[in-house]
XYZ file of C-alpha atoms in Angstrom:
133
model
C -195.766 -66.187 32.326
C -193.534 -68.930 33.709
C -190.903 -67.204 35.873
C -187.584 -69.019 36.033
C -187.254 -67.990 39.698
C -189.220 -69.687 42.466
C -189.370 -66.548 44.611
C -192.458 -65.394 46.442
C -192.561 -61.613 46.214
C -196.230 -61.286 47.211
C -196.775 -58.095 49.125
C -193.530 -56.525 47.860
C -193.306 -53.368 45.799
C -190.585 -53.239 43.139
C -189.551 -50.003 41.381
C -187.667 -50.432 38.120
C -186.184 -47.417 36.375
C -185.511 -48.021 32.719
C -188.481 -50.413 32.893
C -189.652 -49.599 29.392
C -186.455 -51.086 27.908
C -185.796 -54.631 26.838
C -183.734 -55.848 29.837
C -185.555 -54.013 32.615
C -188.916 -54.661 30.995
C -188.194 -58.380 31.147
C -187.173 -58.046 34.789
C -190.435 -56.199 35.510
C -192.511 -58.994 33.930
C -190.572 -61.728 35.774
C -190.826 -60.008 39.163
C -194.539 -59.498 38.613
C -194.859 -63.191 37.829
C -193.277 -63.809 41.260
C -196.119 -61.789 42.810
C -194.569 -58.346 43.198
C -196.432 -55.091 42.597
C -194.305 -53.355 40.022
C -193.762 -49.668 39.214
C -192.487 -49.669 35.654
C -190.592 -46.394 35.296
C -189.265 -44.704 32.160
C -188.800 -41.205 30.767
C -191.339 -42.099 28.075
C -194.776 -43.044 29.295
C -195.566 -45.134 26.215
C -192.657 -47.557 26.764
C -193.323 -48.094 30.458
C -197.086 -48.387 29.863
C -196.561 -51.100 27.296
C -194.692 -53.224 29.875
C -197.159 -52.413 32.686
C -200.134 -53.296 30.410
C -198.530 -56.682 29.579
C -198.129 -57.372 33.319
C -201.748 -56.445 34.053
C -202.965 -58.527 31.118
C -201.378 -61.609 32.706
C -202.996 -60.917 36.098
C -200.128 -58.994 37.712
C -200.184 -55.607 39.400
C -198.263 -52.801 37.646
C -198.350 -49.118 37.068
C -196.508 -47.030 34.542
C -194.652 -44.037 35.967
C -192.964 -41.554 33.591
C -190.218 -39.434 35.122
C -186.650 -38.347 34.581
C -184.096 -39.829 37.023
C -181.951 -36.713 36.548
C -184.702 -34.371 37.853
C -185.153 -34.402 41.604
C -188.652 -32.877 41.566
C -189.720 -35.477 38.996
C -188.346 -38.276 41.222
C -190.102 -36.983 44.296
C -193.450 -36.770 42.454
C -192.986 -40.310 41.133
C -192.059 -41.667 44.552
C -195.165 -40.141 46.131
C -197.350 -41.664 43.445
C -195.739 -45.132 43.720
C -196.137 -45.166 47.502
C -199.763 -43.966 47.233
C -200.681 -46.586 44.609
C -198.500 -49.573 45.453
C -197.123 -48.965 48.953
C -193.528 -48.398 50.125
C -190.717 -49.570 47.901
C -189.123 -52.840 48.944
C -186.852 -53.334 45.952
C -185.278 -50.799 43.630
C -183.686 -51.766 40.377
C -182.031 -48.708 38.840
C -181.727 -49.635 35.190
C -182.149 -46.178 33.690
C -179.539 -45.163 31.145
C -176.650 -47.400 30.284
C -176.589 -46.580 26.605
C -173.762 -44.047 26.770
C -170.426 -45.610 25.756
C -168.694 -43.391 28.310
C -170.697 -45.154 31.025
C -169.586 -48.706 30.129
C -166.370 -50.605 30.433
C -165.028 -52.306 27.331
C -165.176 -55.738 28.944
C -168.409 -57.133 30.355
C -166.641 -58.892 33.236
C -163.764 -57.827 35.482
C -160.722 -60.001 36.047
C -158.223 -58.597 38.580
C -155.462 -60.501 36.802
C -155.914 -58.099 33.872
C -154.746 -55.209 36.099
C -151.593 -57.089 36.968
C -150.923 -58.106 33.381
C -151.354 -54.625 31.897
C -151.340 -51.902 34.562
C -153.108 -48.785 33.329
C -154.427 -50.495 30.210
C -157.623 -51.787 31.781
C -160.690 -49.596 32.131
C -162.535 -50.235 35.392
C -165.774 -48.798 36.826
C -163.618 -46.205 38.630
C -162.161 -44.977 35.309
C -165.529 -44.216 33.746
C -166.489 -40.627 32.837
C -169.117 -39.530 35.372
C -171.000 -37.694 32.586
C -171.485 -41.053 30.881
C -172.783 -42.769 33.967
């Protein structure tokens, strides 16, 4: 894989939740191409394993770790395994979730001028329903 970044992440361990998805799966592959050891994490083992297998097939180091980010015991078990197999975490990308409409703003980017133009009419990160996030 030809990573668009020229970053040397050799010796670094990256943990990516939501790593079985399209966006975070791509990040996992790119970071592995930069030399990182990657823990591809997802609730469903088959999705994270598909990404991890692709990384290993191209010469990278990756493991698939299935766990639920909403379950503390599951997280602790996953963390222990990741540290045992890949070493301490250097970089965490928390990409789990994000598909709930209540957890997203209607606009992809934030422009403070919008708040001045229409006070109360703009949904910001602070207005999101915590259940959606």
